[in-house]
Amino acid sequence: MTTGSARRDDAALSPSPASGPVVRGNDYGGLTPEPLDTWTATRSVSVVVPAYECQETLDLTLASLAAQTHSPTLLEVVVVDDGSRPPLVLPELRPEHTRLVRSPDGGWGPGHARHVGALAADGEVLHWLDSDMVVFAEHVAAQARWHDLTDHLVTLGYKRFVEPVPMTPRHVYDAVAGGRADTLYDLEASTRHEWIEKIMDDTEGLRLAGPEAFRVHVGATATVRRDLYLACGGMDPSMKLAEDSELGYRLGQAGAVFVPEPAARSWHLGLSTIMRTVGVVARHNRPYITDRMPVPRFRRRVEPGRLWTVPFVDVQVVAGQADYETVKATVDSALQSSAPDLTVSVVGEWSRLDDARRSPLRDPDLDRRLVVANYAGDPRVRLVDEPSPTAFPAPFRLHLPVGWVMGAGTLEHLVKDAEERRLALSLAALPGVDPASAVLRLERTASVSRALRLLAARGTASPDPDELDDLLDRVGGQRWYDAADVGVSAHVAGDVEPVPVPAVPTTAAEWRKEALAARAEARRWKADAKRWKDEARSESRRAKQLAQQVQVRSSLPRRGVRALVRRARRLTGAAVPRRAGT
Amino acid sequence: MPPASGTVCATVGSADHAAALGALGLRPGLLLSLEEPTAAPAPGADVPAAATVVVSAATLADLRRVLPALDRLGSATRVVVLVLDQGGDRLAVPGQVDPRVAVVGASAAPLAGSAGWRVEVRHAGPVPAAPVVRAAVRGTGARPWRSALGLRVGLLAPVPGDWVPADPLARTVEAAAGPVDRPNVDVLLVPADGAAPPGAPAVTVPAAPTWRELATAPSGRLRSAVLTDERAVPPVDDGVLNPIGFRAAGCAGTGELAGACDGSGWVVRQEGRELRRLPADGRVTDADVRSLRGLDAVDVRWDRSAGPASAVRVVVQLAAAGVPLLSGPVPSWAVRLLGPAVVAALTATRWAAQDELGREEHSVRLRRAALAGHSCEARWRQLLAGSALPVPPPRQVSVVLATRRPDMVGFAVDQVRRQRGVPVQLVLVLHGFSATSPQVVDALRELPFPHEVVERPAQEVFGAVLNAGVRRCDGDAVAKMDDDDWYGPHHLADLAAAQRWSGSEATGSAADYVYLEPLDLTVRRAFPSEIYAPYVAGGTLFVDRQALAAVGGFRSVPQNVDGNMLRDLHAAGGRVYRTHALGFVLRRTAHGHTWSADLTYFLRGRGPQWRGFRPSRELDADVRHVPARRARAAS
């Protein structure tokens, strides 16, 4: 049991007053940013560049930033030296407002450095950029303009990975300023951020990606309003890798819409960490990510029955004046759910309970004390004084009215449908009850956060529940169920012990289905792996053939062949499917 | 000259007739085509009688359009009718055609290895082949079969039978044959350039413009003189080209209707692949429609292939069949031939991909416009307008509206009042209260159609109450409407049309849309539509008055009155057709605002749900009838 109502989500619910139109899921198609040639910046942007022992590339990054089309008076660059030895220095060729901040003693890592930079930044918009990137002239402007449309967008820039070629900052500056940034490196020989761009291609640029759009948030290059960043709690400095993915998850739960911007082009010098050492990185990141990100669910499926820092569902039970047995029946029904990855927040006047002398049996607070005693040792039960507006950072909140018990399969049933249909809100009408007074509700945190931001922007301090549900219907969609159909029933007084159910009471048929799905997944993986291998093999064969032809017909340009061979080698080296999304 | 024992084969429509005949072991001594409309006897086929006459049609649509020209086939002892691609929903063996000649053998069977069928009748001696073929066409169940408002039509050759599909009384007439045989011909349809022989009133088919005329006519007034209206286009045979078989879900891809590159007609393409070729004369068959049912939509390109009338004909036939056609601006030469309603429906807003509802709504509007302007009935009304010939009035619909609730009378009568496109009679049956109630008096004020009020005692069972209403009905059809459900303005007109082209005794819709008042929620339960089905929602029941009388009306029971009636109708050999459900919303209320178990049924389906009252656009709900959102107590 944990006590206290304050969690770090509270900040997520104090949005700034400038919200915009309603975006359904991640379909930002209704938002149209101003064309780049007519757009003028009105918001300040802070480019945050964490840097560690990379003076040479940092100089190029800053040179390209100095050549931005974005208004220089509204552009600030915060370089955070993450403890380089010797310390980094700012080169001469840099944007006018450039600051060098050093990571405070003790903290380290890119996530920590970014957070330090974000706190030091003055801009309304934060722009994450790495110190090994060279950006095109309109890179900042192309992303920044989106933030004029609404306050809960995260934009993502595009990058091509290239082998660095020695060049001077002046050369970079001239090319970028002259609109020739595309000539700096060999586009043919560069690679795209494969798994991310595949998602982009498959989802019409994330428009169809739905609640999982956040998965492509892998740091540089991306922008977000500073207040949304702070509201979702900011980078987790304790994470040394994958901190950007984890931030993306929380931004998603805070209601963010993820918008890729193809006009924000850049060169990434060298391969990304994950491209070089995919297996090792995945092994490192998995425990961190699994513990903090309950979705996508497949990561936790293989570890059933575990407890995690961020639960998949937070069940909220408002105890009110209900007696101990009733509260217990309701809470226990949630704890016995076949989807055990949950916490139960029981709302009541717990902090009022003191240890002053009392008559143990005639205590007016007796029922409340019994609840406290009953769940003292259960880490899944939290006793809170105030209901929290959302389950942030958990992706789902189930409102279970006290006096009602849910079945072992209730949650799984509702969540499955909510995921399949991408619902914001699932409702179950309770027999004999006016639906206007009590219903069972499953809410998607990301949708509720977004709806609350929109309501706050309208100046609605305490939203009418109908108004909130109207918005939830628009940001995601809603669906009604019948309580009995999803296994919810009224608690019968005197029925102290709920009917025992197996911990994971899926039926044989459901197990079979699960096994089939797993097998199908495995088949897909194998097919992927095979395709990659085949591709790599044929590429290397083609390269060899070409190389032989070159020996015969030396008139062929050597450079093209080298590029092909390089590409083939990379493909052979990368012949492992990258599905985990890390 | 074939021997008397020979086989005469007549073919119509494009198919491999020789192969089909060969497969059945039929070796024609004489093969002739029925495509050229003429009353002239087939050479050598009339005297002496052939042993066998075979009529082989590519599709049912082809067979239906050649009935007037069949007399030339003469007599035979054995008549075989083949339809090579399936058509009609039933197969019936024709009976004796001449009371003096006995039938010695008759069979009806599907063709092996294809979707077609074969009907064969043997008489003891020679009988005329034509009546046997006409009886076979009637036996398919496809309706209507009197296509020209009940008039006996003479078609002056070369006017084709397309103007009177499936009509057993229509005849092709030769100008050279002298005066028209008056008692057998009420009206003569004359080609634009033909001279009508004396003997019967004549109606001229306006000439459709040709490309040359359109191209050479100067713009402005002269050009508009070249353009004619719908009457230049042969009518749609709605007995076979109708929405039956329209699929509301699971369609993929958009096709494109364009002129064939070689100028030989029309082609429906999808991503460069040719799906279907349509002939230059613009005749679409039921088989063509079936082959296009899987498409989301067909984009009309308005190419200048074939002739203008041919282009318009293809479009209105596909539209009448419910194929969702899309079009940009309609070219000026097609506007008057299509008629304003079809033009408006064609160019209406496009729907988003995967918006099955938007697609269905579009299809419903388009087919309604196409059938209203181009069905046989519509065309004959247009042709006969201004002539002295008697034109029967449109079929009247009597609405039986029984209610126990004085408070609902105003709402319910409004649902009837808003009906369009069909003459209505209202029979309001008050179940337990008086016609003098102020709500009743208010509701009936200034009603623009005839009405009757019937009072029945509260204790009478519902079936008897309905029968009391039915007894006061004058219309050709009886429609039952409920007092608290919502109806779109085309509800009755759509059901009346569906009854006509489906040939069924009863039609109706499924209760697809349901508004659950306690949840302020609209649900849709995707039931299949545009099919023959045993049941329809009671509030949408639309039944032929004579068929209703034939089964003894509604049973005197308190519940499931509609279900019982439909079962009786079925047992008596009648058919029930279920058309689209977009113009009807069932209302479900709860007592005292609490959720009750009898409503759970409506939340079980996997179909879509909408917050609030969200009917189809087809319902076109009146703001006064939209339920007010419940003031929700803070939870």
XYZ file of C-alpha atoms in Angstrom, chain B:
635
model
C -36.121 -24.851 -95.203
C -35.567 -27.020 -92.106
C -37.348 -30.313 -91.792
C -40.488 -30.409 -89.679
C -38.629 -32.352 -87.098
C -35.829 -29.780 -86.966
C -34.653 -27.583 -84.167
C -34.962 -23.815 -84.349
C -32.680 -21.876 -82.063
C -33.076 -18.201 -81.305
C -30.408 -16.382 -79.393
C -30.151 -13.049 -77.666
C -27.375 -11.324 -75.787
C -23.684 -11.863 -76.111
C -22.524 -15.274 -74.938
C -21.184 -18.476 -76.395
C -24.597 -19.814 -77.344
C -23.232 -22.531 -79.612
C -21.212 -24.045 -76.792
C -24.179 -23.920 -74.410
C -26.422 -25.600 -76.957
C -23.788 -28.182 -77.723
C -23.400 -29.003 -74.059
C -27.121 -29.770 -73.913
C -27.014 -31.864 -77.053
C -29.140 -29.406 -79.035
C -28.181 -29.214 -82.687
C -29.991 -26.330 -84.332
C -31.165 -26.783 -87.907
C -31.808 -23.058 -87.967
C -30.026 -20.488 -85.843
C -31.420 -16.977 -85.741
C -30.812 -13.897 -83.658
C -33.589 -12.045 -81.876
C -31.523 -8.855 -81.688
C -33.172 -7.269 -84.757
C -36.678 -6.375 -83.614
C -39.089 -7.519 -86.261
C -42.446 -9.186 -86.386
C -41.544 -11.008 -89.570
C -41.726 -14.759 -89.105
C -38.468 -16.598 -88.920
C -37.782 -18.019 -92.331
C -39.241 -21.437 -92.405
C -39.937 -21.563 -88.717
C -43.669 -20.981 -88.822
C -44.894 -23.554 -91.284
C -44.551 -26.395 -90.703
C -44.010 -26.424 -86.980
C -40.548 -27.239 -85.784
C -40.081 -30.095 -83.393
C -38.076 -27.966 -80.975
C -37.712 -24.265 -80.402
C -34.840 -23.193 -78.229
C -34.484 -19.652 -76.928
C -31.028 -19.063 -75.539
C -30.451 -15.803 -73.685
C -27.150 -14.619 -72.279
C -28.872 -13.121 -69.254
C -32.358 -12.690 -67.867
C -32.240 -9.005 -68.851
C -31.679 -10.058 -72.464
C -34.562 -12.505 -72.388
C -36.937 -9.922 -70.895
C -36.334 -7.426 -73.644
C -37.127 -9.709 -76.577
C -40.570 -10.897 -75.499
C -42.432 -8.670 -78.019
C -40.521 -10.203 -80.929
C -41.109 -13.850 -80.043
C -44.204 -14.415 -82.168
C -42.018 -14.977 -85.182
C -40.758 -18.212 -83.677
C -43.918 -20.068 -84.604
C -44.965 -23.349 -83.007
C -43.171 -26.363 -81.635
C -43.938 -29.385 -79.523
C -40.868 -28.881 -77.377
C -39.797 -25.456 -76.130
C -36.513 -24.962 -74.293
C -35.567 -21.689 -72.617
C -31.968 -21.153 -71.560
C -30.551 -18.326 -69.484
C -26.812 -18.783 -69.482
C -25.975 -16.482 -66.560
C -28.088 -16.749 -63.451
C -31.125 -14.501 -63.190
C -34.184 -14.267 -61.016
C -34.350 -15.741 -57.570
C -36.571 -18.687 -58.292
C -37.233 -21.148 -61.045
C -40.787 -22.213 -61.885
C -42.034 -24.675 -64.471
C -44.473 -22.983 -66.867
C -47.867 -24.580 -67.201
C -50.012 -25.464 -70.170
C -50.270 -22.631 -72.717
C -53.045 -24.049 -74.869
C -56.013 -25.686 -73.130
C -56.478 -27.989 -76.101
C -52.943 -29.391 -76.088
C -51.767 -31.394 -73.110
C -48.377 -30.958 -71.468
C -46.506 -34.240 -71.592
C -43.336 -33.200 -69.831
C -41.891 -30.171 -68.112
C -38.711 -29.494 -66.180
C -36.715 -26.650 -64.768
C -33.128 -27.115 -63.684
C -29.873 -25.258 -63.211
C -27.345 -25.686 -65.992
C -24.511 -27.986 -65.091
C -21.230 -26.190 -64.650
C -22.618 -22.665 -64.872
C -24.851 -20.288 -62.979
C -27.575 -20.425 -65.630
C -30.790 -22.383 -65.839
C -32.978 -24.200 -68.293
C -36.727 -24.598 -68.562
C -38.264 -27.115 -70.894
C -41.887 -27.891 -71.748
C -43.183 -30.626 -74.066
C -46.706 -30.556 -75.363
C -48.634 -33.361 -77.034
C -48.704 -31.340 -80.237
C -47.328 -28.106 -81.619
C -48.088 -24.972 -79.588
C -46.836 -21.405 -80.145
C -43.387 -21.060 -78.544
C -43.839 -17.434 -77.451
C -46.322 -17.986 -74.569
C -44.118 -20.725 -73.142
C -41.133 -18.367 -73.092
C -43.211 -15.578 -71.549
C -44.422 -17.946 -68.847
C -40.837 -18.960 -68.143
C -39.909 -15.284 -67.711
C -42.770 -14.789 -65.277
C -41.644 -17.843 -63.385
C -38.302 -16.273 -62.505
C -39.965 -14.103 -59.905
C -38.372 -10.988 -61.357
C -40.919 -8.174 -61.537
C -42.549 -6.048 -62.743
C -43.944 -7.861 -65.712
C -46.496 -5.360 -66.988
C -44.055 -2.574 -67.664
C -46.119 0.049 -69.530
C -48.662 1.070 -66.887
C -50.853 -1.833 -67.930
C -51.224 -0.626 -71.519
C -50.896 -3.027 -74.449
C -48.001 -1.580 -76.375
C -47.221 -2.027 -80.027
C -43.602 -1.402 -80.912
C -43.222 -0.213 -84.475
C -40.090 -1.937 -85.788
C -37.273 -1.217 -85.274
C -38.177 0.077 -81.762
C -36.676 -2.639 -79.560
C -38.374 -4.445 -76.710
C -36.258 -2.530 -74.198
C -39.157 -0.096 -73.811
C -41.448 -2.788 -72.420
C -39.210 -5.429 -70.753
C -40.926 -8.649 -69.760
C -44.340 -7.363 -70.816
C -46.257 -10.374 -72.157
C -48.822 -8.237 -73.989
C -46.428 -6.049 -75.973
C -45.962 -6.849 -79.653
C -43.611 -5.792 -82.395
C -45.525 -4.329 -85.336
C -44.339 -3.910 -88.941
C -45.240 -0.673 -90.709
C -45.751 -2.637 -93.893
C -48.385 -4.816 -92.283
C -51.043 -2.132 -92.630
C -53.408 -0.735 -89.976
C -52.738 -1.673 -86.406
C -54.797 -4.442 -84.866
C -56.580 -2.080 -82.476
C -57.985 -4.260 -79.729
C -54.542 -5.749 -79.143
C -52.635 -2.469 -79.158
C -53.581 0.479 -76.937
C -50.641 2.603 -77.933
C -48.008 2.400 -80.612
C -44.439 3.405 -79.892
C -42.959 4.932 -83.037
C -39.318 5.645 -83.793
C -38.438 9.321 -84.254
C -38.095 8.938 -88.014
C -40.926 6.484 -88.494
C -44.408 7.091 -89.862
C -47.125 5.591 -87.686
C -49.622 3.390 -89.488
C -53.248 4.237 -88.691
C -55.309 2.366 -86.178
C -53.948 3.269 -82.763
C -52.725 6.362 -80.939
C -48.998 6.732 -81.435
C -46.254 8.055 -79.182
C -42.949 8.984 -80.728
C -39.631 8.225 -79.064
C -37.623 11.463 -79.222
C -34.414 11.044 -81.133
C -31.303 11.129 -79.005
C -28.677 13.540 -80.299
C -25.599 12.141 -81.971
C -22.047 13.376 -81.447
C -22.159 14.943 -84.878
C -25.284 16.925 -84.068
C -23.843 18.047 -80.766
C -20.562 19.002 -82.365
C -22.017 20.874 -85.336
C -24.866 22.617 -83.502
C -23.846 26.167 -82.670
C -23.804 26.977 -79.000
C -26.731 28.555 -77.261
C -30.319 28.172 -78.374
C -29.792 25.976 -81.383
C -27.717 23.604 -79.413
C -30.264 23.285 -76.676
C -32.780 22.420 -79.365
C -30.707 19.362 -80.173
C -30.758 18.230 -76.575
C -33.718 16.170 -75.451
C -34.787 14.993 -72.040
C -34.926 11.545 -70.422
C -37.488 10.278 -72.944
C -34.802 9.674 -75.553
C -33.224 7.007 -73.339
C -34.800 3.544 -73.104
C -36.092 2.850 -69.574
C -34.247 0.806 -66.979
C -35.600 -2.703 -66.613
C -35.928 -2.420 -62.860
C -37.119 -5.996 -62.684
C -33.500 -7.099 -63.083
C -31.485 -3.894 -62.719
C -32.247 -3.012 -59.126
C -30.483 -2.865 -55.763
C -31.038 -6.539 -54.942
C -27.630 -7.868 -54.018
C -26.126 -4.505 -53.100
C -23.400 -5.119 -50.535
C -23.108 -2.552 -47.775
C -19.798 -3.840 -46.463
C -16.542 -5.396 -47.439
C -16.045 -3.814 -50.827
C -12.667 -2.778 -52.106
C -11.344 -0.494 -54.749
C -12.749 2.056 -57.110
C -13.404 1.253 -60.735
C -13.593 3.609 -63.640
C -16.234 3.696 -66.353
C -14.819 4.946 -69.632
C -15.188 4.494 -73.329
C -13.390 1.465 -74.752
C -10.218 2.408 -76.613
C -11.478 0.777 -79.806
C -14.761 2.670 -79.630
C -16.703 -0.566 -79.272
C -18.583 0.491 -76.174
C -17.757 0.956 -72.516
C -15.273 -0.540 -70.139
C -15.165 -0.703 -66.360
C -11.532 -0.763 -65.323
C -9.787 -1.075 -62.010
C -6.126 -0.109 -61.819
C -5.711 -0.740 -65.507
C -7.375 -4.130 -65.320
C -10.543 -4.545 -67.372
C -13.375 -5.772 -65.152
C -16.279 -5.641 -67.556
C -17.032 -4.585 -71.075
C -20.425 -3.025 -71.839
C -21.869 -2.864 -75.355
C -22.051 0.272 -77.475
C -25.844 0.334 -77.332
C -25.518 0.926 -73.564
C -27.446 -2.168 -72.503
C -26.427 -3.261 -69.013
C -27.478 -6.696 -67.845
C -27.983 -8.188 -64.416
C -24.791 -10.176 -64.986
C -22.858 -6.927 -65.546
C -24.169 -5.551 -62.271
C -23.248 -8.714 -60.359
C -19.698 -8.460 -61.631
C -19.410 -4.908 -60.253
C -20.924 -5.519 -56.805
C -17.512 -5.882 -55.180
C -16.449 -2.345 -56.007
C -16.486 0.535 -53.579
C -17.428 2.913 -56.344
C -17.274 3.468 -60.073
C -15.929 6.743 -61.350
C -17.750 7.949 -64.488
C -15.370 9.455 -67.058
C -17.971 10.732 -69.579
C -15.824 9.752 -72.519
C -17.201 10.470 -75.961
C -17.295 6.857 -76.925
C -20.444 5.347 -78.490
C -23.346 7.811 -78.410
C -24.599 10.310 -75.828
C -27.767 8.306 -75.198
C -25.675 5.180 -74.773
C -23.503 6.864 -72.133
C -26.511 8.118 -70.224
C -28.188 4.751 -70.501
C -25.214 2.930 -68.975
C -25.077 5.453 -66.142
C -28.755 5.340 -65.203
C -28.872 1.550 -65.350
C -25.867 1.160 -63.058
C -27.257 3.889 -60.789
C -30.645 2.163 -60.575
C -28.890 -1.036 -59.567
C -27.308 0.801 -56.645
C -23.759 0.747 -58.016
C -22.176 3.745 -56.276
C -21.249 5.953 -59.212
C -19.097 9.020 -58.772
C -18.847 11.848 -61.206
C -17.236 15.192 -61.565
C -19.264 17.914 -63.237
C -21.687 16.281 -65.674
C -21.085 17.406 -69.302
C -23.824 19.622 -70.685
C -24.903 17.074 -73.302
C -25.763 14.571 -70.568
C -27.585 16.869 -68.173
C -31.023 16.862 -69.782
C -30.868 13.198 -70.733
C -30.106 12.252 -67.118
C -32.628 14.597 -65.543
C -31.865 17.013 -62.693
C -32.349 14.553 -59.830
C -29.839 12.063 -61.204
C -27.330 14.833 -61.949
C -27.616 16.131 -58.382
C -27.229 12.666 -56.852
C -24.300 11.764 -59.118
C -22.251 14.788 -58.271
C -23.066 14.826 -54.551
C -20.279 14.828 -51.998
C -17.882 11.952 -52.146
C -17.408 9.811 -49.079
C -14.189 8.989 -47.300
C -12.437 5.691 -47.854
C -13.855 2.949 -45.645
C -16.916 5.045 -44.887
C -19.353 2.251 -45.631
C -22.271 4.294 -44.380
C -21.426 7.233 -46.653
C -21.177 4.816 -49.555
C -24.524 3.246 -48.807
C -26.216 6.629 -48.406
C -24.855 7.701 -51.762
C -26.047 4.505 -53.401
C -29.535 4.886 -51.913
C -29.905 8.454 -53.168
C -28.564 7.655 -56.579
C -30.752 4.605 -57.130
C -33.786 6.505 -55.900
C -33.167 9.318 -58.382
C -32.389 6.930 -61.223
C -35.482 4.795 -60.668
C -37.723 7.837 -60.178
C -36.624 9.240 -63.542
C -35.847 6.162 -65.611
C -37.840 3.123 -64.453
C -40.344 1.727 -66.925
C -43.194 3.220 -64.965
C -41.543 6.646 -64.890
C -40.668 6.533 -68.570
C -44.179 5.597 -69.641
C -45.655 8.361 -67.528
C -43.264 10.777 -69.273
C -44.096 9.400 -72.720
C -47.832 9.484 -72.163
C -47.890 12.889 -70.489
C -49.977 15.142 -72.709
C -51.491 12.263 -74.642
C -55.185 11.477 -74.431
C -54.525 7.970 -73.162
C -55.706 7.110 -69.667
C -52.794 7.025 -67.260
C -53.454 5.099 -64.052
C -52.753 7.069 -60.853
C -49.680 6.090 -58.827
C -50.239 3.390 -56.253
C -51.567 4.738 -52.994
C -50.172 3.661 -49.634
C -52.381 3.413 -46.562
C -50.532 3.935 -43.296
C -51.942 2.141 -40.286
C -50.754 3.905 -37.163
C -52.016 2.397 -33.934
C -51.173 4.011 -30.606
C -52.065 3.788 -26.948
C -50.374 7.083 -26.117
C -52.152 10.378 -26.785
C -48.823 12.136 -26.169
C -47.190 10.394 -29.102
C -49.905 11.131 -31.670
C -48.403 14.485 -32.694
C -44.940 13.034 -33.157
C -46.238 9.985 -35.023
C -48.500 11.902 -37.388
C -45.577 14.199 -38.178
C -43.607 11.154 -39.333
C -46.387 10.404 -41.817
C -46.816 14.040 -42.777
C -43.207 14.288 -43.918
C -43.420 11.366 -46.369
C -42.583 12.325 -49.960
C -43.011 10.783 -53.381
C -46.045 8.595 -52.755
C -49.784 9.275 -52.244
C -50.676 8.537 -48.645
C -53.813 7.731 -46.722
C -53.517 7.774 -42.924
C -55.553 5.421 -40.782
C -54.999 6.468 -37.181
C -56.123 3.816 -34.739
C -56.590 5.096 -31.187
C -56.166 2.208 -28.814
C -58.017 3.171 -25.678
C -58.616 6.882 -26.100
C -60.875 9.187 -28.005
C -60.543 11.079 -31.255
C -61.660 14.161 -29.406
C -58.442 14.248 -27.348
C -56.775 17.596 -27.940
C -53.550 15.866 -29.032
C -55.420 14.044 -31.787
C -57.281 17.132 -32.930
C -54.031 19.107 -33.029
C -52.136 16.414 -34.895
C -54.720 16.038 -37.644
C -55.152 19.727 -38.311
C -54.479 20.656 -41.948
C -53.356 17.186 -42.917
C -52.594 17.319 -46.659
C -53.803 13.788 -47.383
C -56.957 11.748 -46.662
C -57.223 10.242 -43.204
C -59.470 8.085 -41.088
C -59.607 7.821 -37.315
C -60.602 4.552 -35.687
C -61.266 4.186 -31.947
C -60.758 0.814 -30.325
C -61.227 -0.149 -26.690
C -58.100 -0.455 -24.550
C -58.704 -4.118 -23.740
C -58.732 -5.242 -27.394
C -55.633 -7.205 -28.426
C -53.173 -5.470 -30.712
C -53.741 -7.743 -33.718
C -57.459 -6.998 -33.702
C -56.748 -3.290 -33.316
C -54.551 -3.357 -36.413
C -57.133 -5.286 -38.399
C -59.697 -2.653 -37.553
C -57.357 -0.137 -39.128
C -56.614 -2.295 -42.161
C -60.336 -2.568 -42.892
C -60.439 1.175 -43.421
C -57.493 1.195 -45.845
C -58.118 2.147 -49.468
C -54.532 2.036 -50.724
C -52.906 -0.625 -52.846
C -50.473 -1.276 -50.024
C -50.692 -1.124 -46.246
C -47.766 0.309 -44.270
C -47.561 -0.177 -40.537
C -45.822 2.605 -38.654
C -45.039 2.786 -34.937
C -45.847 5.772 -32.785
C -42.403 6.515 -31.338
C -39.913 5.607 -34.062
C -38.316 8.035 -36.510
C -38.911 7.806 -40.257
C -37.070 9.496 -43.084
C -39.081 11.389 -45.711
C -38.497 8.671 -48.332
C -39.439 5.799 -46.052
C -42.712 4.908 -47.755
C -41.573 5.774 -51.278
C -38.500 3.549 -50.919
C -40.573 0.657 -49.608
C -43.106 1.074 -52.389
C -40.328 1.075 -54.983
C -38.666 -1.943 -53.383
C -41.942 -3.823 -53.470
C -42.300 -3.047 -57.148
C -38.874 -4.115 -58.289
C -38.465 -7.011 -55.883
C -41.825 -8.471 -56.828
C -42.410 -9.331 -53.186
C -45.678 -9.294 -51.314
C -44.168 -7.555 -48.307
C -41.166 -5.308 -47.828
C -39.562 -3.575 -44.896
C -36.263 -2.700 -43.266
C -34.300 -4.199 -40.442
C -34.256 -2.237 -37.196
C -30.662 -1.376 -37.897
C -30.556 1.976 -36.202
C -31.645 2.058 -32.579
C -31.655 5.087 -30.330
C -31.214 4.124 -26.681
C -32.745 6.968 -24.769
C -31.284 6.246 -21.305
C -27.749 6.318 -22.706
C -28.342 9.039 -25.276
C -26.754 6.632 -27.720
C -27.373 5.561 -31.303
C -26.307 2.046 -32.250
C -26.264 0.379 -35.628
C -26.606 -3.364 -35.881
C -25.392 -4.130 -39.382
C -28.119 -6.559 -40.469
C -27.883 -7.646 -44.079
C -30.112 -5.639 -46.411
C -31.262 -5.727 -50.042
C -32.113 -9.406 -49.756
C -35.199 -11.582 -49.508
C -35.450 -12.370 -45.799
C -38.086 -13.864 -43.540
C -38.427 -10.866 -41.216
C -38.427 -7.100 -41.186
C -38.912 -4.651 -38.328
C -42.586 -4.370 -37.388
C -42.474 -0.599 -37.625
C -41.446 -0.808 -41.280
C -43.878 -3.446 -42.481
C -45.186 -2.645 -45.971
C -47.509 -5.216 -47.458
C -49.662 -5.553 -50.534
C -53.253 -5.054 -49.358
C -54.602 -8.008 -51.313
C -51.839 -10.280 -50.072
C -52.591 -9.172 -46.508
C -56.249 -9.899 -47.006
C -55.409 -13.284 -48.541
C -53.715 -14.464 -45.336
C -56.600 -13.182 -43.246
C -54.962 -10.003 -41.993
C -53.113 -9.854 -38.679
C -53.755 -12.547 -36.118
C -55.762 -11.515 -33.088
C -52.912 -11.920 -30.643
C -51.403 -9.363 -28.276
C -47.758 -9.813 -29.281
C -45.517 -10.559 -32.246
C -48.326 -9.579 -34.557
C -45.928 -8.703 -37.388
C -43.846 -11.847 -37.116
C -46.929 -14.035 -37.268
C -48.281 -12.212 -40.293
C -44.983 -12.571 -42.161
C -44.869 -16.254 -41.318
C -48.389 -16.696 -42.701
C -47.435 -14.790 -45.828
C -44.437 -17.056 -46.349
C -46.480 -20.166 -45.851
C -48.904 -18.907 -48.479
C -46.057 -18.638 -51.002
C -45.442 -14.926 -50.626
C -42.065 -13.296 -50.460
C -40.666 -10.734 -48.045
C -37.968 -8.357 -49.174
C -35.707 -6.395 -46.839
C -34.452 -3.146 -48.262
C -32.004 -0.594 -46.793
C -32.506 0.534 -43.225
C -31.227 4.088 -43.358
C -34.607 5.798 -43.141
C -35.756 4.238 -39.885
C -34.643 4.598 -36.263
C -36.120 2.423 -33.552
C -36.561 4.162 -30.207
C -35.903 2.333 -26.971
C -36.772 4.004 -23.718
C -36.318 2.941 -20.136
C -38.656 3.336 -17.253
C -37.559 5.874 -14.669
C -34.212 6.491 -16.359
C -32.580 3.346 -14.996
C -30.786 0.925 -17.238
C -32.744 -2.268 -17.568
C -31.778 -5.708 -18.701
C -34.172 -5.776 -21.654
C -32.034 -3.162 -23.380
C -28.777 -5.093 -23.044
C -29.533 -6.848 -26.302
C -28.840 -3.647 -28.211
C -25.331 -3.270 -26.811
C -24.239 -6.775 -27.720
C -23.494 -6.352 -31.391
C -20.136 -5.388 -32.839
C -21.673 -2.656 -34.976
C -20.936 1.052 -34.660
C -22.204 3.271 -31.851
C -22.570 7.026 -31.798
C -22.968 9.341 -28.887
C -26.249 11.236 -29.058
C -28.982 10.938 -31.678
C -27.042 10.193 -34.858
C -29.244 8.716 -37.553
C -28.181 8.345 -41.169
C -28.388 11.494 -43.263
C -31.172 9.650 -45.049
C -33.394 10.108 -42.011
C -33.080 13.862 -42.413
C -34.430 14.257 -38.918
C -36.622 17.228 -38.141
C -35.046 19.304 -35.361
C -38.351 19.292 -33.517
C -38.106 15.519 -33.264
C -34.502 15.180 -32.196
C -34.473 13.985 -28.626
C -33.192 16.539 -26.163
C -30.024 15.496 -24.438
C -30.700 14.340 -20.955
C -29.592 16.714 -18.266
C -27.137 14.463 -16.560
C -26.746 14.621 -12.845
C -23.163 15.092 -11.750
C -21.821 11.645 -11.059
